[in-house]
């Protein structure tokens, strides 16, 4: 009986205490008030050493801090919810007092010259959802305490000087939608715990010094759209479950040390691909013909690898293709018809770049190159085993800026019609068996800055029109 009475009393006390707390301090969290917010903002101002647009001159007592430039408050509590000082050429460090702005949901300090570390106190901002610090000079390590901000959705710390490892604790950001740590100096492995970020749609880690293999666990990221790990030092094979994340739009792993073959069904398991970028690795084996089923593909770049075999004949199904770079591989047989796949590419009316150089393509240079997209800017078929002549129809490619046909076995003469490619800036034909005269129409290419013709078997004199 007594104990029951006691517990009732304490319950009553508990209710009263909390009710009064709620009544007395409607706008505070753990004793922080609007006054703490003001002090924190002034402390932040205090550490800015250059403010060329004089943003902080408005941060004075003549107006309420909720009206200071870059500050947004919640209507109800008059507490700071957004701090937005983006692109103001501010120089300085970030005060640890920022951790006292306990109602803060969004921090946007991107595109300034902040230096020093990102204060660990940020971890106290349990309402924080959006942290945008890209393009500054923050240094030190990733603020591990940020993982205490359980509601965080977007973290963009791209383009800073952060170093050290990516903390394992990042895997506990259960609501994280976008993580961009690109263009820093992060080292070590990608933590397998990132595979726990089940809502993650954007994972951008390119241009760091990450090494080791890509964790198998990342294959669990079933909502991933952007997967960008290019320009690191990652090695090993791409874990096969990653090829099963059907939501992926951008798959960019260029400039690493990755190897292995591509799965045959790639274009079927990644049907939404827009960019597939694997250049500068050690992949080998065939290019899967199923890529032509990824009908939204715009960029396909697998240059500088060891791919071999023939190029699929149906890439022309990719009507949105703008960029096809397969330079520096072992594609082709050095024999006839290696370039017959070009016929189908004439369906790609937005094609702007076609780079087939440094491969084993043999046979004739097909006339169909004359029917490629008129939007083509760059055509490279150099350093292969091609014979035949330069088709007269090349004049159709009126937007061509770079034409590289050098180091093949082409014969015949340079067509007079080439002068119609009036936007040409670079023309490489050297090291073929081309004969005849240099056409005077070359003088019509007023933007030409590189003309490389020899060695060939060209005769006659250098046309006067070249002076143009
Ligand atoms: C802070 O809040 C208190 C109580 O709500 C109010 O009296 C005071 O004017 C506020 N101060 C500022 C600077 O907003
Ligand atoms: C204080 O801020 C107001 C509003 O921006 C500005 O007009 C005023 O010049 C500022 N006062 C000082 C002393 O900088
Ligand atoms: C931050 O402010 C800039 C300019 O004042 C504005 O363009 C930008 O949209 C703002 N960002 C956010 C997240 O409110
Ligand atoms: C706010 O933050 C600073 C530094 O992190 C701390 O020294 C200070 O006591 C905090 N609290 C208040 C109420 O300003
Ligand atoms: C960082 O988090 C740890 C562990 O939660 C805590 O002990 C420490 O006080 C936090 N640091 C700051 C500056 O808030
Ligand atoms: C992060 O900022 C960079 C600009 O530096 C931008 O290109 C990138 O798209 C942003 N990342 C996300 C996830 O929004
Ligand atoms: C997160 O991932 C790691 C490694 O994959 C695993 O060991 C751990 O149990 C996971 N944690 C949670 C909370 O799911
Ligand atoms: C990764 O780099 C670190 C140094 O940053 C090195 O100690 C480690 O051996 C490397 N690991 C692999 C797998 O290359
Ligand atoms: C990349 O890793 C390899 C070993 O896997 C190492 O030899 C090389 O130095 C590393 N490169 C960079 C730029 O760290
Ligand atoms: C990919 O998904 C298919 C169908 O859901 C499944 O049969 C296959 O085992 C998966 N492959 C991998 C490597 O996870
Ligand atoms: C994939 O594309 C080929 C033609 O390139 C077509 O025959 C096949 O039906 C397509 N497969 C699917 C599943 O769409």
Coordinates of C-alpha atoms and ligand atoms in Angstrom, one line a residue:
X1 CA 0.0 0.0 0.0
X2 CA 2.7 2.4 1.0
X3 CA 4.8 1.6 -1.9
X4 CA 1.8 2.0 -4.2
X5 CA 1.2 5.4 -2.7
X6 CA 4.8 6.3 -3.2
X7 CA 4.8 5.4 -6.8
X8 CA 1.6 7.3 -7.4
X9 CA 3.2 10.4 -5.8
X10 CA 6.3 10.1 -7.9
X11 CA 4.2 9.6 -11.0
X12 CA 2.3 12.8 -10.2
X13 CA 5.5 14.6 -9.5
X14 CA 6.9 13.4 -12.8
X15 CA 3.8 14.7 -14.7
X16 CA 3.9 18.0 -12.9
X17 CA 7.6 18.5 -13.4
X18 CA 7.4 17.8 -17.1
X19 CA 4.3 19.8 -17.6
X20 CA 5.9 22.8 -16.0
X21 CA 9.0 22.3 -18.0
X22 CA 6.9 22.3 -21.2
X23 CA 5.0 25.4 -20.0
X24 CA 8.0 27.4 -18.9
X25 CA 10.3 26.6 -21.8
X26 CA 8.3 26.2 -24.9
X27 CA 11.2 27.0 -27.2
X28 CA 14.1 25.2 -25.6
X29 CA 15.8 21.9 -25.9
X30 CA 17.9 20.8 -23.0
X31 CA 18.0 24.4 -21.7
X32 CA 19.0 26.0 -25.0
X33 CA 16.8 29.0 -25.8
X34 CA 16.5 31.7 -28.5
X35 CA 19.2 33.5 -26.5
X36 CA 21.6 30.6 -27.0
X37 CA 20.8 30.8 -30.7
X38 CA 21.8 34.4 -30.8
X39 CA 25.0 33.8 -28.9
X40 CA 25.9 30.9 -31.2
X41 CA 25.3 33.0 -34.3
X42 CA 27.5 35.8 -33.0
X43 CA 30.2 33.2 -32.2
X44 CA 29.9 32.0 -35.8
X45 CA 30.2 35.6 -37.1
X46 CA 33.2 36.1 -34.8
X47 CA 35.3 33.5 -36.7
X48 CA 34.7 34.9 -40.1
X49 CA 37.8 36.9 -41.1
X50 CA 36.7 38.0 -44.6
X51 CA 33.2 38.9 -45.6
X52 CA 33.5 40.8 -48.9
X53 CA 29.7 41.2 -49.4
X54 CA 29.3 42.4 -45.8
X55 CA 26.7 39.9 -45.0
X56 CA 27.5 40.1 -41.3
X57 CA 26.9 43.8 -41.0
X58 CA 23.2 43.0 -40.8
X59 CA 24.0 40.6 -37.9
X60 CA 23.5 43.4 -35.3
X61 CA 21.2 44.3 -32.5
X62 CA 19.1 46.7 -34.5
X63 CA 17.1 43.7 -35.9
X64 CA 16.0 40.4 -34.5
X65 CA 18.5 37.6 -35.3
X66 CA 15.7 35.7 -37.2
X67 CA 16.0 38.5 -39.8
X68 CA 19.8 38.4 -40.2
X69 CA 20.9 37.6 -43.7
X70 CA 21.2 33.8 -44.2
X71 CA 19.2 33.0 -41.1
X72 CA 15.8 31.4 -41.2
X73 CA 13.7 30.7 -38.0
X74 CA 10.8 28.5 -37.4
X75 CA 7.6 30.5 -37.0
X76 CA 6.5 28.9 -33.9
X77 CA 9.5 29.0 -31.7
X78 CA 11.6 31.7 -33.3
X79 CA 14.6 29.4 -33.3
X80 CA 17.1 29.0 -36.1
X81 CA 16.1 26.2 -38.5
X82 CA 18.2 27.1 -41.5
X83 CA 21.7 28.6 -41.8
X84 CA 22.4 29.4 -45.4
X85 CA 25.6 31.3 -46.1
X86 CA 26.3 29.8 -49.5
X87 CA 28.5 31.3 -52.2
X88 CA 29.5 34.5 -50.3
X89 CA 33.3 34.3 -50.6
X90 CA 33.5 34.0 -46.8
X91 CA 36.9 33.2 -45.2
X92 CA 37.2 31.8 -41.7
X93 CA 36.6 28.7 -39.6
X94 CA 33.3 27.3 -38.4
X95 CA 32.6 27.9 -34.7
X96 CA 31.8 24.9 -32.5
X97 CA 28.9 27.0 -31.2
X98 CA 27.0 25.8 -34.3
X99 CA 26.3 22.7 -32.2
X100 CA 24.1 24.9 -30.0
X101 CA 21.7 25.9 -32.7
X102 CA 19.5 23.0 -31.5
X103 CA 16.6 23.5 -33.9
X104 CA 18.8 23.6 -37.0
X105 CA 17.6 21.4 -39.8
X106 CA 19.7 22.6 -42.7
X107 CA 23.3 24.0 -42.9
X108 CA 24.3 25.4 -46.3
X109 CA 27.8 26.8 -46.2
X110 CA 28.9 25.6 -49.6
X111 CA 31.1 27.4 -52.0
X112 CA 33.1 29.6 -49.6
X113 CA 36.6 29.5 -48.1
X114 CA 35.9 27.9 -44.8
X115 CA 39.0 26.1 -43.4
X116 CA 39.8 24.3 -40.1
X117 CA 37.9 21.2 -39.0
X118 CA 34.2 20.5 -39.2
X119 CA 33.3 20.8 -35.5
X120 CA 32.2 17.5 -33.8
X121 CA 29.6 19.5 -32.0
X122 CA 27.5 19.2 -35.2
X123 CA 26.6 15.8 -33.8
X124 CA 24.4 17.5 -31.2
X125 CA 22.0 18.8 -33.9
X126 CA 19.6 16.0 -33.7
X127 CA 17.1 17.7 -36.0
X128 CA 19.7 18.2 -38.7
X129 CA 18.6 16.8 -42.1
X130 CA 20.8 18.5 -44.6
X131 CA 24.5 19.3 -44.4
X132 CA 26.0 21.1 -47.4
X133 CA 29.6 22.1 -47.1
X134 CA 30.9 21.4 -50.6
X135 CA 33.6 23.5 -52.2
X136 CA 35.4 24.8 -49.1
X137 CA 38.8 24.0 -47.5
X138 CA 37.7 22.1 -44.5
X139 CA 40.4 19.7 -43.3
X140 CA 40.9 17.0 -40.7
X141 CA 38.8 13.9 -40.5
X142 CA 35.1 13.3 -41.2
X143 CA 33.2 14.4 -38.1
X144 CA 32.2 11.0 -36.8
X145 CA 29.7 12.5 -34.3
X146 CA 27.6 13.5 -37.3
X147 CA 26.3 9.9 -37.1
X148 CA 24.4 11.0 -33.9
X149 CA 22.2 13.1 -36.2
X150 CA 19.7 10.4 -36.8
X151 CA 17.5 12.3 -39.1
X152 CA 20.2 13.3 -41.5
X153 CA 19.2 12.8 -45.2
X154 CA 21.8 14.7 -47.3
X155 CA 25.5 15.1 -46.7
X156 CA 27.6 16.9 -49.3
X157 CA 31.2 17.5 -48.3
X158 CA 32.5 17.3 -51.8
X159 CA 35.6 19.4 -52.8
X160 CA 37.3 19.9 -49.4
X161 CA 40.6 18.7 -47.9
X162 CA 39.3 16.0 -45.6
X163 CA 41.5 13.0 -45.0
X164 CA 41.6 9.8 -43.0
X165 CA 39.2 6.9 -43.4
X166 CA 35.5 6.9 -44.1
X167 CA 34.1 6.0 -40.6
X168 CA 32.4 2.7 -40.2
X169 CA 29.8 4.5 -38.2
X170 CA 28.4 6.1 -41.4
X171 CA 26.5 2.9 -41.9
X172 CA 24.2 3.9 -39.1
X173 CA 22.6 6.9 -40.9
X174 CA 19.4 5.0 -41.5
X175 CA 17.6 7.9 -43.3
X176 CA 20.5 8.9 -45.5
X177 CA 19.4 9.6 -49.1
X178 CA 22.5 11.2 -50.5
X179 CA 26.2 11.0 -49.5
X180 CA 28.8 12.9 -51.5
X181 CA 32.4 12.8 -50.2
X182 CA 34.0 13.3 -53.6
X183 CA 37.1 15.3 -54.2
X184 CA 38.8 14.9 -50.8
X185 CA 41.7 12.9 -49.7
X186 CA 40.0 10.0 -48.0
X187 CA 42.1 6.8 -47.7
X188 CA 41.6 3.2 -46.8
X189 CA 38.6 1.0 -47.7
X190 CA 35.0 1.7 -48.3
X191 CA 33.4 0.5 -45.2
X192 CA 31.1 -2.5 -45.8
X193 CA 28.7 -0.9 -43.3
X194 CA 27.6 1.5 -46.0
X195 CA 25.6 -1.4 -47.3
X196 CA 23.2 -0.8 -44.4
X197 CA 22.1 2.6 -45.8
X198 CA 18.9 1.1 -47.2
X199 CA 17.4 4.4 -48.4
X200 CA 20.6 5.6 -50.1
X201 CA 20.0 6.9 -53.6
X202 CA 23.3 8.7 -54.2
X203 CA 26.7 7.4 -53.3
X204 CA 29.5 9.7 -54.6
X205 CA 33.1 9.0 -53.5
X206 CA 35.0 9.8 -56.7
X207 CA 38.4 11.5 -56.6
X208 CA 39.7 10.3 -53.3
X209 CA 42.5 7.8 -52.4
X210 CA 40.3 4.9 -51.5
X211 CA 41.8 1.4 -52.0
X212 CA 40.9 -2.2 -51.4
X213 CA 37.9 -3.8 -53.1
X214 CA 34.4 -2.6 -53.4
X215 CA 32.4 -4.2 -50.5
X216 CA 30.0 -7.0 -51.5
X217 CA 27.5 -5.4 -49.1
X218 CA 27.0 -2.4 -51.3
X219 CA 24.9 -4.8 -53.4
X220 CA 22.2 -4.4 -50.8
X221 CA 21.7 -0.7 -51.7
X222 CA 18.5 -1.4 -53.6
X223 CA 17.5 2.2 -54.1
X224 CA 20.8 3.4 -55.5
X225 CA 20.6 5.7 -58.6
X226 CA 24.0 7.3 -58.7
X227 CA 27.0 5.1 -57.9
X228 CA 30.2 7.2 -58.6
X229 CA 33.6 5.8 -57.4
X230 CA 35.8 6.9 -60.2
X231 CA 39.4 8.1 -59.7
X232 CA 40.4 6.1 -56.6
X233 CA 42.7 3.2 -56.3
X234 CA 40.1 0.5 -55.9
X235 CA 41.1 -3.0 -57.0
X236 CA 39.5 -6.5 -57.4
X237 CA 36.3 -7.3 -59.1
X238 CA 33.0 -5.5 -59.0
X239 CA 30.8 -7.5 -56.7
X240 CA 28.1 -9.2 -58.9
X241 CA 25.1 -8.1 -56.7
X242 CA 25.9 -4.5 -57.8
X243 CA 24.9 -5.4 -61.3
X244 CA 21.5 -6.4 -60.0
X245 CA 20.5 -3.0 -58.6
X246 CA 18.0 -2.1 -61.3
X247 CA 17.5 1.5 -60.1
X248 CA 21.1 2.5 -61.1
X249 CA 21.3 5.4 -63.6
X250 CA 25.0 6.3 -63.3
X251 CA 27.6 3.6 -62.8
X252 CA 31.0 5.3 -62.8
X253 CA 34.1 3.4 -61.7
X254 CA 36.6 4.9 -64.1
X255 CA 40.3 5.3 -63.3
X256 CA 40.8 2.6 -60.7
X257 CA 42.6 -0.8 -60.7
X258 CA 39.5 -2.9 -61.2
X259 CA 39.4 -6.0 -63.3
X260 CA 37.1 -8.9 -64.3
X261 CA 34.6 -9.4 -67.0
X262 CA 31.2 -7.9 -67.5
X263 CA 28.1 -10.1 -67.0
X264 CA 26.4 -11.0 -70.2
X265 CA 23.0 -9.8 -68.9
X266 CA 24.3 -6.4 -67.9
X267 CA 21.9 -4.3 -70.0
X268 CA 18.9 -6.3 -68.7
X269 CA 19.8 -6.1 -65.0
X270 CA 20.7 -2.4 -65.2
X271 CA 17.9 -1.3 -67.5
X272 CA 17.9 2.4 -66.5
X273 CA 21.6 3.1 -67.2
X274 CA 22.3 6.6 -68.5
X275 CA 26.1 6.6 -68.0
X276 CA 28.3 3.5 -67.8
X277 CA 31.9 4.6 -67.2
X278 CA 34.6 2.1 -66.6
X279 CA 37.5 3.6 -68.5
X280 CA 41.0 3.2 -67.2
X281 CA 40.8 -0.1 -65.5
X282 CA 41.8 -3.7 -66.3
X283 CA 38.5 -5.2 -67.4
X284 CA 38.7 -7.9 -70.1
X285 CA 36.4 -10.1 -72.2
X286 CA 33.6 -9.2 -74.5
X287 CA 31.3 -6.1 -74.5
X288 CA 27.9 -7.6 -73.6
X289 CA 25.5 -7.2 -76.5
X290 CA 22.7 -6.8 -73.8
X291 CA 24.0 -3.2 -73.3
X292 CA 21.7 -2.4 -76.3
X293 CA 18.8 -3.2 -74.1
X294 CA 19.6 -0.4 -71.7
X295 CA 17.7 2.0 -73.9
X296 CA 18.3 5.2 -71.9
X297 CA 22.1 4.9 -72.2
X298 CA 23.7 8.2 -73.1
X299 CA 27.4 7.7 -72.2
X300 CA 29.3 4.4 -72.7
X301 CA 33.0 4.8 -71.9
X302 CA 35.1 1.7 -71.4
X303 CA 38.3 3.1 -72.9
X304 CA 41.8 1.9 -71.7
X305 CA 41.0 -1.6 -70.7
X306 CA 41.6 -5.1 -72.2
X307 CA 38.2 -5.7 -73.8
X308 CA 38.3 -8.0 -76.8
X309 CA 36.1 -9.6 -79.3
X310 CA 33.7 -7.8 -81.6
X311 CA 31.6 -4.7 -80.9
X312 CA 27.9 -5.6 -80.6
X313 CA 26.0 -5.0 -83.8
X314 CA 23.0 -3.5 -82.2
X315 CA 24.3 -0.6 -80.3
X316 CA 22.3 1.5 -82.7
X317 CA 19.3 0.6 -80.6
X318 CA 20.6 3.1 -78.1
X319 CA 18.9 6.1 -79.7
X320 CA 20.0 8.6 -77.0
X321 CA 23.7 7.6 -77.2
X322 CA 25.9 10.7 -77.2
X323 CA 29.3 9.4 -76.2
X324 CA 30.9 6.1 -77.2
X325 CA 34.5 5.7 -76.2
X326 CA 36.1 2.3 -76.6
X327 CA 39.7 3.6 -77.3
X328 CA 42.7 1.5 -76.2
X329 CA 41.3 -2.0 -76.0
X330 CA 41.9 -5.2 -77.9
X331 CA 38.7 -5.1 -79.9
X332 CA 38.5 -6.4 -83.4
X333 CA 40.2 -9.2 -85.3
X334 CA 42.5 -7.2 -87.7
X335 CA 40.3 -8.7 -90.4
X336 CA 37.5 -7.8 -92.7
X337 CA 34.2 -6.3 -91.4
X338 CA 35.3 -5.4 -88.0
X339 CA 33.6 -2.0 -88.3
X340 CA 30.3 -3.4 -89.5
X341 CA 28.7 -2.3 -86.2
X342 CA 29.0 1.3 -87.5
X343 CA 26.0 0.8 -89.7
X344 CA 23.7 0.5 -86.8
X345 CA 25.3 3.5 -85.0
X346 CA 23.9 5.7 -87.8
X347 CA 20.6 5.5 -85.9
X348 CA 22.1 7.4 -83.0
X349 CA 21.2 10.9 -84.1
X350 CA 22.7 12.6 -81.0
X351 CA 26.1 10.9 -81.2
X352 CA 28.7 13.5 -80.5
X353 CA 31.8 11.5 -79.8
X354 CA 32.9 8.2 -81.4
X355 CA 36.3 7.0 -80.3
X356 CA 37.5 3.6 -81.6
X357 CA 41.2 4.3 -81.7
X358 CA 44.1 2.0 -80.5
X359 CA 42.3 -1.3 -81.2
X360 CA 42.6 -4.2 -83.6
X361 CA 39.9 -3.2 -86.1
X362 CA 40.6 -4.4 -89.6
X363 CA 38.8 -4.4 -92.9
X364 CA 37.6 -1.5 -94.9
X365 CA 36.7 1.9 -93.4
X366 CA 33.0 1.7 -94.2
X367 CA 31.1 4.3 -96.2
X368 CA 28.5 4.3 -93.5
X369 CA 30.6 6.7 -91.5
X370 CA 29.2 9.3 -93.8
X371 CA 25.7 8.6 -92.4
X372 CA 26.7 9.0 -88.7
X373 CA 25.0 11.8 -86.8
X374 CA 25.5 15.3 -88.1
X375 CA 26.0 16.2 -84.4
X376 CA 29.3 14.3 -84.4
X377 CA 32.1 16.5 -83.0
X378 CA 34.8 13.9 -82.6
X379 CA 35.6 10.9 -84.7
X380 CA 38.7 8.8 -83.9
X381 CA 39.5 5.5 -85.7
X382 CA 43.2 5.9 -85.5
X383 CA 45.8 3.2 -84.8
X384 CA 43.9 0.3 -86.2
X385 CA 44.4 -2.0 -89.2
X386 CA 41.9 -0.3 -91.6
X387 CA 42.2 -0.3 -95.3
X388 CA 40.1 1.4 -98.0
X389 CA 39.7 5.0 -98.7
X390 CA 38.4 8.1 -96.9
X391 CA 34.8 8.2 -98.1
X392 CA 33.8 11.3 -99.9
X393 CA 30.6 11.4 -97.8
X394 CA 32.6 12.5 -94.8
X395 CA 31.6 16.0 -95.9
X396 CA 28.1 15.2 -94.3
X397 CA 29.7 15.4 -90.9
X398 CA 29.4 19.2 -90.8
X399 CA 29.9 19.6 -87.1
X400 CA 33.1 17.6 -86.9
X401 CA 35.9 19.3 -84.9
X402 CA 38.3 16.4 -84.5
X403 CA 39.0 13.7 -87.2
X404 CA 41.7 11.2 -86.4
X405 CA 42.3 8.5 -89.0
X406 CA 46.1 8.3 -88.6
X407 CA 48.2 5.1 -88.3
X408 CA 46.0 2.8 -90.5
X409 CA 46.5 1.4 -94.0
X410 CA 44.2 3.8 -95.8
X411 CA 44.8 4.5 -99.5
X412 CA 43.3 6.7 -102.1
X413 CA 43.4 10.5 -101.9
X414 CA 42.1 13.0 -99.5
X415 CA 38.6 13.9 -100.9
X416 CA 38.3 17.5 -102.2
X417 CA 35.0 17.6 -100.4
X418 CA 36.7 17.5 -97.0
X419 CA 36.8 21.3 -97.2
X420 CA 33.0 21.2 -96.4
X421 CA 33.9 20.1 -92.8
X422 CA 34.4 23.8 -92.1
X423 CA 34.3 23.4 -88.3
X424 CA 37.3 21.1 -88.3
X425 CA 39.9 22.1 -85.8
X426 CA 42.1 19.0 -85.8
X427 CA 42.8 16.6 -88.7
X428 CA 45.1 13.7 -88.3
X429 CA 45.8 11.5 -91.4
X430 CA 49.5 10.7 -91.0
X431 CA 51.0 7.3 -91.3
X432 CA 48.7 5.8 -93.9
X433 CA 49.3 5.1 -97.6
X434 CA 47.3 8.1 -98.9
X435 CA 48.4 9.5 -102.2
X436 CA 47.5 12.3 -104.5
X437 CA 47.5 16.0 -103.9
X438 CA 46.6 17.9 -100.7
X439 CA 43.2 19.4 -101.7
X440 CA 43.1 23.1 -101.8
X441 CA 39.7 23.0 -100.1
X442 CA 41.5 22.5 -96.8
X443 CA 42.0 26.3 -97.0
X444 CA 38.3 26.6 -96.2
X445 CA 38.7 25.1 -92.8
X446 CA 39.4 28.4 -91.1
X447 CA 39.4 27.0 -87.6
X448 CA 41.9 24.3 -88.3
X449 CA 44.7 24.4 -85.8
X450 CA 46.3 20.9 -86.1
X451 CA 46.9 19.4 -89.5
X452 CA 49.0 16.3 -89.4
X453 CA 49.4 14.6 -92.8
X454 CA 52.8 13.0 -93.0
X455 CA 54.2 10.4 -93.4
X456 CA 52.0 9.4 -96.4
X457 CA 52.6 9.2 -100.1
X458 CA 51.2 12.6 -100.9
X459 CA 52.5 14.3 -104.0
X460 CA 52.3 17.7 -105.6
X461 CA 52.8 21.0 -103.8
X462 CA 51.4 22.5 -100.7
X463 CA 48.3 24.4 -101.8
X464 CA 48.5 28.2 -101.5
X465 CA 45.0 28.1 -99.9
X466 CA 46.5 26.5 -96.8
X467 CA 47.6 30.0 -95.9
X468 CA 44.0 30.6 -94.8
Ligands
LIG1 C1 13.3 34.9 -26.5 O1 12.1 34.3 -26.0 C2 11.5 34.9 -24.9 C3 10.4 34.1 -24.4 O2 9.7 33.5 -25.4 C4 11.1 36.3 -25.3 O3 10.6 37.0 -24.2 C5 12.3 37.1 -25.8 O4 12.0 38.3 -26.3 C6 13.0 36.3 -26.9 N1 14.3 36.9 -27.3 C7 14.6 37.0 -28.6 C8 16.0 37.6 -28.8 O5 13.9 36.6 -29.5
LIG2 C1 22.6 46.7 -38.6 O1 21.8 46.1 -39.5 C2 21.0 46.9 -40.3 C3 20.1 46.0 -41.1 O2 20.8 45.3 -42.1 C4 21.8 47.9 -41.1 O3 20.9 48.7 -41.8 C5 22.7 48.7 -40.1 O4 23.5 49.5 -40.8 C6 23.5 47.8 -39.2 N1 24.2 48.5 -38.2 C7 25.5 48.5 -38.1 C8 26.1 49.3 -37.0 O5 26.2 47.8 -38.8
LIG3 C1 20.7 29.9 -50.0 O1 20.8 31.2 -50.4 C2 21.0 31.4 -51.8 C3 21.2 32.9 -52.1 O2 20.9 33.7 -51.0 C4 19.9 30.8 -52.6 O3 20.2 30.9 -54.0 C5 19.8 29.3 -52.2 O4 18.7 28.7 -52.9 C6 19.6 29.1 -50.7 N1 19.7 27.7 -50.4 C7 18.8 27.1 -49.6 C8 19.0 25.7 -49.4 O5 17.9 27.7 -49.1
LIG4 C1 27.6 26.5 -26.8 O1 28.8 25.9 -27.4 C2 30.0 26.3 -26.9 C3 31.1 25.6 -27.7 O2 30.7 24.4 -28.2 C4 30.1 26.1 -25.4 O3 31.3 26.5 -24.9 C5 28.9 26.8 -24.7 O4 28.9 26.6 -23.4 C6 27.6 26.2 -25.3 N1 26.4 26.7 -24.6 C7 25.8 27.9 -24.5 C8 24.6 28.0 -23.7 O5 26.2 28.8 -25.2
LIG5 C1 31.1 13.2 -29.9 O1 30.4 12.0 -29.6 C2 31.0 11.3 -28.4 C3 30.2 10.0 -28.3 O2 28.9 10.2 -28.5 C4 30.8 12.2 -27.2 O3 31.3 11.6 -26.1 C5 31.4 13.5 -27.4 O4 31.2 14.4 -26.4 C6 31.0 14.1 -28.7 N1 31.7 15.3 -29.0 C7 31.2 16.5 -29.1 C8 32.2 17.6 -29.3 O5 30.0 16.7 -29.0
LIG6 C1 27.5 18.0 -54.1 O1 28.1 19.2 -54.6 C2 28.7 19.1 -55.8 C3 29.2 20.4 -56.2 O2 30.5 20.5 -55.7 C4 27.6 18.7 -56.9 O3 28.2 18.5 -58.1 C5 27.0 17.3 -56.4 O4 26.0 17.0 -57.3 C6 26.5 17.5 -55.1 N1 26.1 16.1 -54.6 C7 24.8 15.8 -54.3 C8 24.6 14.5 -53.8 O5 23.9 16.7 -54.5
LIG7 C1 25.9 -2.9 -40.8 O1 26.7 -3.6 -41.6 C2 27.8 -4.3 -41.0 C3 28.7 -4.8 -42.0 O2 28.1 -5.1 -43.2 C4 27.1 -5.4 -40.1 O3 28.1 -6.2 -39.5 C5 26.3 -4.7 -39.1 O4 25.6 -5.7 -38.3 C6 25.2 -3.8 -39.7 N1 24.6 -3.0 -38.7 C7 23.3 -2.8 -38.7 C8 22.8 -1.9 -37.6 O5 22.5 -3.3 -39.5
LIG8 C1 45.4 0.9 -48.7 O1 46.2 2.0 -48.4 C2 46.7 2.0 -47.1 C3 47.4 3.3 -46.9 O2 46.5 4.3 -47.0 C4 47.6 0.8 -47.0 O3 48.1 0.7 -45.6 C5 46.9 -0.5 -47.3 O4 47.8 -1.6 -47.3 C6 46.2 -0.4 -48.7 N1 45.4 -1.6 -48.9 C7 45.3 -2.2 -50.0 C8 44.4 -3.3 -50.1 O5 45.9 -1.8 -51.0
LIG9 C1 47.4 2.0 -55.8 O1 47.5 0.7 -55.3 C2 48.6 -0.1 -55.8 C3 48.6 -1.4 -55.2 O2 47.3 -2.0 -55.4 C4 49.9 0.7 -55.5 O3 51.0 0.0 -56.0 C5 49.8 2.1 -56.0 O4 50.9 2.9 -55.6 C6 48.6 2.8 -55.5 N1 48.4 4.1 -56.2 C7 48.1 5.2 -55.5 C8 48.0 6.4 -56.4 O5 47.9 5.3 -54.3
LIG10 C1 20.2 -11.1 -59.5 O1 18.8 -11.1 -59.5 C2 18.3 -12.3 -60.0 C3 16.8 -12.2 -60.1 O2 16.3 -11.5 -58.9 C4 18.8 -13.5 -59.2 O3 18.3 -14.7 -59.8 C5 20.3 -13.5 -59.2 O4 20.7 -14.5 -58.4 C6 20.8 -12.2 -58.7 N1 22.3 -12.2 -58.9 C7 23.1 -11.8 -58.0 C8 24.6 -11.9 -58.3 O5 22.8 -11.3 -56.9
LIG11 C1 17.2 -7.0 -75.9 O1 17.5 -6.5 -77.2 C2 17.4 -7.4 -78.2 C3 17.8 -6.7 -79.5 O2 18.9 -5.9 -79.4 C4 16.0 -7.9 -78.4 O3 16.0 -8.9 -79.3 C5 15.6 -8.5 -77.0 O4 14.3 -8.9 -77.1 C6 15.8 -7.5 -75.9 N1 15.5 -8.1 -74.7 C7 14.7 -7.6 -73.8 C8 14.4 -8.4 -72.5 O5 14.1 -6.5 -73.9

